[in-house]
C-alpha positions as a Python dict, from the first residue, in 0.01 Angstrom:
ca = {
    (1, 'M'): (0, 0, 0),
    (2, 'P'): (-141, -239, 252),
    (3, 'E'): (21, -599, 231),
    (4, 'G'): (-337, -799, 216),
    (5, 'T'): (-396, -600, -123),
    (6, 'K'): (-78, -659, -253),
    (7, 'R'): (-146, -1058, -198),
    (8, 'N'): (-481, -1025, -325),
    (9, 'R'): (-341, -893, -664),
    (10, 'D'): (-108, -1155, -672),
    (11, 'S'): (-346, -1440, -636),
    (12, 'T'): (-423, -1728, -840),
    (13, 'A'): (-754, -1602, -919),
    (14, 'N'): (-618, -1264, -1048),
    (15, 'T'): (-350, -1445, -1267),
    (16, 'L'): (-637, -1672, -1424),
    (17, 'I'): (-844, -1386, -1500),
    (18, 'V'): (-536, -1194, -1655),
    (19, 'A'): (-449, -1494, -1887),
    (20, 'I'): (-810, -1549, -1979),
    (21, 'S'): (-857, -1169, -2076),
    (22, 'V'): (-538, -1177, -2280),
    (23, 'S'): (-636, -1472, -2449),
    (24, 'L'): (-974, -1351, -2531),
    (25, 'V'): (-833, -1028, -2669),
    (26, 'C'): (-576, -1253, -2889),
    (27, 'S'): (-869, -1458, -3023),
    (28, 'I'): (-1068, -1180, -3100),
    (29, 'L'): (-778, -1023, -3298),
    (30, 'V'): (-675, -1328, -3484),
    (31, 'S'): (-1046, -1416, -3573),
    (32, 'A'): (-1105, -1056, -3693),
    (33, 'S'): (-787, -1066, -3892),
    (34, 'A'): (-890, -1399, -4055),
    (35, 'V'): (-1236, -1272, -4137),
    (36, 'M'): (-1075, -953, -4292),
    (37, 'L'): (-806, -1159, -4496),
    (38, 'K'): (-1052, -1418, -4617),
    (39, 'P'): (-1164, -1225, -4941),
    (40, 'R'): (-823, -1148, -5037),
    (41, 'Q'): (-703, -1506, -4968),
    (42, 'L'): (-1008, -1634, -5182),
    (43, 'E'): (-896, -1379, -5461),
    (44, 'N'): (-534, -1516, -5450),
    (45, 'E'): (-662, -1890, -5502),
    (46, 'D'): (-879, -1800, -5775),
    (47, 'L'): (-580, -1596, -5942),
    (48, 'F'): (-379, -1887, -5910),
    (49, 'R'): (-607, -2158, -6042),
    (50, 'K'): (-663, -1940, -6328),
    (51, 'R'): (-293, -1889, -6408),
    (52, 'I'): (-254, -2279, -6390),
    (53, 'V'): (-538, -2300, -6657),
    (54, 'L'): (-349, -2046, -6875),
    (55, 'E'): (-33, -2248, -6819),
    (56, 'V'): (-157, -2575, -6930),
    (57, 'A'): (-311, -2361, -7223),
    (58, 'G'): (25, -2235, -7323),
    (59, 'L'): (-111, -1880, -7260),
    (60, 'Y'): (82, -1797, -6923),
    (61, 'G'): (357, -1546, -6936),
    (62, 'P'): (529, -1340, -6656),
    (63, 'D'): (429, -1001, -6805),
    (64, 'I'): (68, -1088, -6856),
    (65, 'D'): (-249, -984, -6658),
    (66, 'I'): (-391, -1306, -6554),
    (67, 'A'): (-738, -1188, -6500),
    (68, 'E'): (-733, -985, -6819),
    (69, 'T'): (-586, -1300, -7040),
    (70, 'F'): (-856, -1507, -6851),
    (71, 'A'): (-1139, -1327, -6986),
    (72, 'Q'): (-1052, -1481, -7321),
    (73, 'V'): (-1119, -1832, -7167),
    (74, 'E'): (-1497, -1965, -7217),
    (75, 'P'): (-1586, -2136, -6901),
    (76, 'R'): (-1862, -2402, -6969),
    (77, 'L'): (-2060, -2682, -6742),
    (78, 'V'): (-2075, -3018, -6863),
    (79, 'E'): (-2323, -3293, -6741),
    (80, 'L'): (-2073, -3562, -6733),
    (81, 'E'): (-2333, -3857, -6755),
    (82, 'S'): (-2466, -3716, -7093),
    (83, 'G'): (-2151, -3522, -7195),
    (84, 'E'): (-2386, -3249, -7282),
    (85, 'Y'): (-2341, -2876, -7186),
    (86, 'S'): (-2573, -2769, -6910),
    (87, 'D'): (-2668, -2414, -6755),
    (88, 'V'): (-2795, -2564, -6415),
    (89, 'A'): (-2511, -2320, -6263),
    (90, 'D'): (-2281, -2055, -6362),
    (91, 'P'): (-1966, -2263, -6484),
    (92, 'A'): (-1727, -1989, -6354),
    (93, 'E'): (-1865, -2012, -5994),
    (94, 'F'): (-1940, -2418, -5960),
    (95, 'D'): (-1720, -2578, -5730),
    (96, 'M'): (-1732, -2944, -5846),
    (97, 'L'): (-1520, -3053, -5520),
    (98, 'A'): (-1819, -2930, -5299),
    (99, 'A'): (-2084, -3036, -5541),
    (100, 'A'): (-1932, -3409, -5506),
    (101, 'G'): (-2037, -3419, -5128),
    (102, 'D'): (-2383, -3275, -5229),
    (103, 'S'): (-2677, -3501, -5213),
    (104, 'E'): (-2843, -3329, -5531),
    (105, 'F'): (-2516, -3243, -5726),
    (106, 'G'): (-2294, -3532, -5620),
    (107, 'I'): (-2308, -3894, -5652),
    (108, 'A'): (-2118, -4217, -5495),
    (109, 'I'): (-1868, -4389, -5717),
    (110, 'P'): (-1853, -4760, -5688),
    (111, 'S'): (-1531, -4908, -5578),
    (112, 'A'): (-1485, -5122, -5870),
    (113, 'E'): (-1513, -4803, -6093),
    (114, 'D'): (-1292, -4562, -5857),
    (115, 'L'): (-968, -4559, -6027),
    (116, 'A'): (-898, -4222, -5904),
    (117, 'V'): (-1000, -4318, -5549),
    (118, 'I'): (-1212, -3998, -5473),
    (119, 'R'): (-1528, -4194, -5342),
    (120, 'R'): (-1784, -3932, -5455),
    (121, 'R'): (-1774, -3691, -5777),
    (122, 'A'): (-1997, -3410, -5896),
    (123, 'K'): (-2276, -3486, -6163),
    (124, 'Y'): (-2122, -3168, -6359),
    (125, 'A'): (-1797, -3013, -6415),
    (126, 'P'): (-1675, -2694, -6548),
    (127, 'I'): (-1451, -2688, -6861),
    (128, 'F'): (-1251, -2426, -7016),
    (129, 'V'): (-1246, -2381, -7411),
    (130, 'I'): (-996, -2189, -7591),
    (131, 'R'): (-1062, -2051, -7900),
    (132, 'D'): (-862, -1978, -8209),
    (133, 'G'): (-1116, -1715, -8383),
    (134, 'D'): (-1454, -1927, -8372),
    (135, 'A'): (-1242, -2226, -8402),
    (136, 'I'): (-1216, -2441, -8073),
    (137, 'E'): (-793, -2475, -8033),
    (138, 'Q'): (-836, -2684, -7695),
    (139, 'I'): (-1027, -2779, -7384),
    (140, 'I'): (-905, -2762, -7051),
    (141, 'L'): (-1045, -3028, -6819),
    (142, 'P'): (-1012, -3040, -6436),
    (143, 'V'): (-890, -3372, -6306),
    (144, 'Y'): (-806, -3534, -5985),
    (145, 'G'): (-731, -3828, -5788),
    (146, 'A'): (-525, -3994, -5498),
    (147, 'G'): (-137, -4032, -5530),
    (148, 'L'): (103, -4172, -5264),
    (149, 'W'): (13, -3920, -4994),
    (150, 'S'): (-245, -3685, -5101),
    (151, 'T'): (-504, -3609, -5357),
    (152, 'M'): (-364, -3444, -5671),
    (153, 'Y'): (-547, -3151, -5835),
    (154, 'G'): (-498, -3061, -6192),
    (155, 'Y'): (-607, -2953, -6528),
    (156, 'L'): (-566, -3184, -6860),
    (157, 'S'): (-575, -3003, -7197),
    (158, 'V'): (-701, -3202, -7471),
    (159, 'S'): (-728, -3129, -7874),
    (160, 'P'): (-1028, -2992, -8017),
    (161, 'D'): (-1161, -3350, -8099),
    (162, 'G'): (-1080, -3473, -7770),
    (163, 'L'): (-854, -3779, -7853),
    (164, 'S'): (-510, -3620, -7758),
    (165, 'V'): (-351, -3448, -7500),
    (166, 'R'): (-249, -3097, -7542),
    (167, 'G'): (-90, -3054, -7149),
    (168, 'L'): (-97, -3125, -6818),
    (169, 'Q'): (-27, -2950, -6485),
    (170, 'F'): (-114, -3000, -6120),
    (171, 'Y'): (-174, -2728, -5881),
    (172, 'D'): (-199, -2858, -5538),
    (173, 'H'): (-76, -3206, -5414),
    (174, 'A'): (152, -3324, -5104),
    (175, 'E'): (357, -3599, -5260),
    (176, 'T'): (709, -3659, -5127),
    (177, 'A'): (946, -3367, -5210),
    (178, 'G'): (1239, -3477, -5450),
    (179, 'L'): (1023, -3784, -5556),
    (180, 'G'): (665, -3735, -5579),
    (181, 'D'): (702, -3373, -5681),
    (182, 'Q'): (848, -3521, -6027),
    (183, 'I'): (500, -3437, -6140),
    (184, 'D'): (562, -3075, -6123),
    (185, 'K'): (883, -3088, -6336),
    (186, 'P'): (880, -2930, -6711),
    (187, 'D'): (1100, -3205, -6849),
    (188, 'W'): (840, -3465, -6716),
    (189, 'L'): (520, -3272, -6804),
    (190, 'A'): (674, -3209, -7171),
    (191, 'Q'): (649, -3554, -7246),
    (192, 'W'): (254, -3517, -7241),
    (193, 'P'): (159, -3296, -7541),
    (194, 'G'): (81, -3502, -7838),
    (195, 'L'): (11, -3853, -7667),
    (196, 'A'): (-292, -4052, -7762),
    (197, 'L'): (-572, -4047, -7490),
    (198, 'F'): (-716, -4364, -7608),
    (199, 'D'): (-596, -4673, -7799),
    (200, 'A'): (-758, -4833, -8114),
    (201, 'D'): (-1040, -5000, -7922),
    (202, 'G'): (-1126, -4647, -7746),
    (203, 'D'): (-1018, -4743, -7407),
    (204, 'P'): (-790, -4534, -7221),
    (205, 'A'): (-442, -4586, -7320),
    (206, 'I'): (-212, -4318, -7128),
    (207, 'E'): (53, -4497, -6943),
    (208, 'V'): (328, -4410, -6683),
    (209, 'V'): (563, -4672, -6737),
    (210, 'R'): (846, -4793, -6513),
    (211, 'G'): (1167, -4658, -6615),
    (212, 'Q'): (1197, -4470, -6951),
    (213, 'A'): (902, -4479, -7212),
    (214, 'P'): (992, -4618, -7557),
    (215, 'A'): (1123, -4377, -7791),
    (216, 'G'): (834, -4291, -8015),
    (217, 'S'): (565, -4415, -7810),
    (218, 'T'): (242, -4251, -7900),
    (219, 'Y'): (72, -4289, -7528),
    (220, 'Q'): (322, -4377, -7281),
    (221, 'V'): (557, -4134, -7045),
    (222, 'D'): (867, -4179, -6818),
    (223, 'G'): (809, -4352, -6489),
    (224, 'L'): (882, -4111, -6172),
    (225, 'S'): (1226, -4269, -6013),
    (226, 'G'): (1134, -4361, -5641),
    (227, 'A'): (765, -4255, -5678),
    (228, 'T'): (582, -4528, -5861),
    (229, 'L'): (280, -4497, -5670),
    (230, 'T'): (257, -4127, -5767),
    (231, 'G'): (323, -4234, -6126),
    (232, 'R'): (53, -4475, -6102),
    (233, 'G'): (-177, -4244, -5909),
    (234, 'V'): (-143, -3985, -6206),
    (235, 'M'): (-224, -4244, -6466),
    (236, 'N'): (-527, -4388, -6269),
    (237, 'L'): (-686, -4028, -6223),
    (238, 'V'): (-628, -3953, -6604),
    (239, 'H'): (-772, -4304, -6733),
    (240, 'Y'): (-1088, -4223, -6457),
    (241, 'W'): (-1132, -3874, -6594),
    (242, 'I'): (-1122, -3941, -6969),
    (243, 'G'): (-1334, -4291, -6916),
    (244, 'P'): (-1717, -4368, -6926),
    (245, 'D'): (-1759, -4220, -6576),
    (246, 'G'): (-1576, -3879, -6606),
    (247, 'F'): (-1549, -3666, -6928),
    (248, 'G'): (-1565, -3995, -7137),
    (249, 'P'): (-1911, -3892, -7315),
    (250, 'Y'): (-1821, -3541, -7368),
    (251, 'L'): (-1479, -3632, -7550),
    (252, 'D'): (-1696, -3900, -7740),
    (253, 'R'): (-1922, -3608, -7852),
    (254, 'L'): (-1624, -3402, -7942),
    (255, 'A'): (-1479, -3692, -8152),
    (256, 'A'): (-1830, -3703, -8320),
    (257, 'E'): (-1842, -3349, -8384),
    (258, 'A'): (-1469, -3363, -8547),
    (259, 'D'): (-1603, -3636, -8762),
    (260, 'N'): (-1867, -3446, -8904),
    (261, 'E'): (-1695, -3140, -8981),
}
C-alpha cells in the first residue's frame, strides 16, 4: 500500500469522520430504543400509581392483579372551586399536573394562599371513589406540595363524610435518605388513619408536631426526627388540599350529604 494512502487514512479529518459517524449511529440507536420503550415505561408508571392508590385504600396485596383490582375503583373528576363532579374531561386520563400549567385548565395561586408552595394548580382534579356495595367506603384524593428538597406527591384517603383520614401514602419525592424519607415508613403512616381533618371551627387541623404527638390526640402525628421541614411540608400540603382552595368545597359537600342521610 502506498505510504501516502496510509497517511491519508490516519488523517485528522478521517478520524473526525469516523468519530462523528459512530456518535450518530449510537444516537440513533439510543433514540430508537427510547421511543420503543416509552409505552412500556408509561404503562409501568401507570401501574405504580394505581398500586399506591390501592395501598392507601388498603386494597393492595402482593398476589393481586393491580389492573383487575383497580377496575373496582371509580374515578371521578371534581371541579375544585365548586366541589361538584364534572365531565369536562375523562378522569382516568386527566393529568392535573400538566393541566396546572395550561392557560385554560390551570390557575396561578396567590403566594399568601400557596401553603403547598406549588405556584399553580389545575381547576379540576381526579379523585377515586371506593365503594362497599352502593355505599361510599372511602375517597382517595391526590395531594402534592414542597418538602425540603423536592415536591412530594401522594394520595390522601378520607372518610365518606370527608371529615377524617383513612390513610396517606406518597409515591414520589426526593427527601433526604434516612431523614425526610421517614414519610414512607409504615410506623409513621400508621398514625394517620382516624385523625380528624378539621377542628371545631371547620379549619384544617392536621398537625405534624415536634417530637411525639400527645397520646390520644385526634389530629396530631409524631414529628420526623432530623427532618422538621419535611414534616412541615407534609402538614402544609395536607392543609392546602383540604382547604378552601383545594378539595375543601368538595369535602364540605360530602359532609352535607352525610348529614342529610
